[in-house]
Amino acid sequence: MTDIVIAKRDNSIVLVESIGHTGYAEEGYDIVCAAVSSVLQTALLGLLNVAGIEVPYERKDGYLKFEIPSGVDGEKRAKADIILDTMLEGIKDLSQGLSQYIKLEVK
């Protein structure tokens, strides 16, 4: 099971943390885990390279965490909101169809 926690403040996503492998298939063949990873990592790349936000992140086997630094506002925050809201829609869709493999908590 992959546990994904998304924290919001003032209706904007400020933290994303994903822990664990989905267990849908064996490592290297797990398309559900690959889908989750792709959505989350693409959002992180969007924040870094499209929005131009220096987002601290930690990534290791089965774990990804990133947080929007405080003080990001204006155009950068607007871009971040679009990227992260789109990421959330993708993760929601995956978790609804595959709830036995993905647990999503938005707080």
C-alpha positions as semicolon CSV with decimal commas, in nm:
position;residue;x (nm);y (nm);z (nm)
1;M;0,000;0,000;0,000
2;T;0,117;0,349;-0,085
3;D;0,012;0,612;0,168
4;I;-0,008;0,964;0,029
5;V;-0,057;1,264;0,255
6;I;-0,132;1,602;0,104
7;A;-0,149;1,900;0,339
8;K;-0,322;2,226;0,253
9;R;-0,306;2,572;0,404
10;D;-0,537;2,851;0,287
11;N;-0,674;2,617;0,018
12;S;-0,327;2,567;-0,135
13;I;-0,125;2,246;-0,121
14;V;0,189;2,300;0,086
15;L;0,316;1,944;0,149
16;V;0,315;1,613;-0,037
17;E;0,443;1,290;0,118
18;S;0,424;0,942;-0,032
19;I;0,536;0,632;0,156
20;G;0,555;0,270;0,045
21;H;0,501;0,058;-0,263
22;T;0,152;-0,025;-0,382
23;G;0,200;-0,402;-0,390
24;Y;-0,002;-0,433;-0,711
25;A;0,271;-0,644;-0,872
26;E;0,630;-0,741;-0,808
27;E;0,896;-0,472;-0,820
28;G;0,977;-0,366;-1,173
29;Y;0,632;-0,468;-1,299
30;D;0,409;-0,262;-1,072
31;I;0,222;-0,030;-1,307
32;V;0,020;0,124;-1,023
33;C;0,333;0,221;-0,833
34;A;0,480;0,357;-1,157
35;A;0,167;0,565;-1,220
36;V;0,172;0,716;-0,870
37;S;0,543;0,788;-0,894
38;S;0,505;0,950;-1,235
39;V;0,227;1,182;-1,123
40;L;0,409;1,290;-0,806
41;Q;0,752;1,329;-0,963
42;T;0,614;1,520;-1,261
43;A;0,450;1,764;-1,018
44;L;0,783;1,810;-0,838
45;L;0,960;1,872;-1,169
46;G;0,690;2,124;-1,262
47;L;0,743;2,311;-0,939
48;L;1,121;2,317;-0,986
49;N;1,146;2,379;-1,361
50;V;0,819;2,543;-1,469
51;A;0,719;2,745;-1,163
52;G;1,084;2,812;-1,073
53;I;1,038;2,733;-0,705
54;E;1,332;2,595;-0,508
55;V;1,138;2,313;-0,346
56;P;1,323;2,109;-0,086
57;Y;1,254;1,740;-0,138
58;E;1,356;1,397;-0,016
59;R;1,341;1,096;-0,243
60;K;1,449;0,739;-0,175
61;D;1,314;0,393;-0,247
62;G;0,941;0,402;-0,183
63;Y;0,946;0,753;-0,037
64;L;0,897;1,104;-0,173
65;K;0,834;1,421;0,023
66;F;0,833;1,781;-0,091
67;E;0,711;2,104;0,062
68;I;0,644;2,448;-0,078
69;P;0,864;2,696;0,109
70;S;0,684;2,966;0,304
71;G;0,681;3,303;0,134
72;V;0,609;3,175;-0,216
73;D;0,340;3,404;-0,353
74;G;0,228;3,588;-0,662
75;E;0,284;3,426;-1,000
76;K;0,496;3,143;-0,856
77;R;0,221;3,049;-0,608
78;A;-0,039;3,061;-0,886
79;K;0,173;2,826;-1,100
80;A;0,230;2,599;-0,801
81;D;-0,145;2,584;-0,734
82;I;-0,217;2,478;-1,092
83;I;0,056;2,213;-1,090
84;L;-0,038;2,074;-0,749
85;D;-0,415;2,085;-0,803
86;T;-0,365;1,890;-1,126
87;M;-0,142;1,642;-0,941
88;L;-0,412;1,597;-0,679
89;E;-0,676;1,526;-0,943
90;G;-0,453;1,255;-1,092
91;I;-0,384;1,096;-0,754
92;K;-0,754;1,112;-0,658
93;D;-0,846;0,933;-0,979
94;L;-0,587;0,660;-0,921
95;S;-0,684;0,614;-0,556
96;Q;-1,056;0,590;-0,633
97;G;-1,005;0,313;-0,884
98;L;-0,731;0,135;-0,691
99;S;-0,816;0,202;-0,326
100;Q;-0,678;-0,134;-0,213
101;Y;-0,331;-0,015;-0,324
102;I;-0,338;0,362;-0,260
103;K;-0,450;0,546;0,051
104;L;-0,492;0,922;0,004
105;E;-0,530;1,165;0,293
106;V;-0,587;1,535;0,225
107;K;-0,571;1,752;0,532
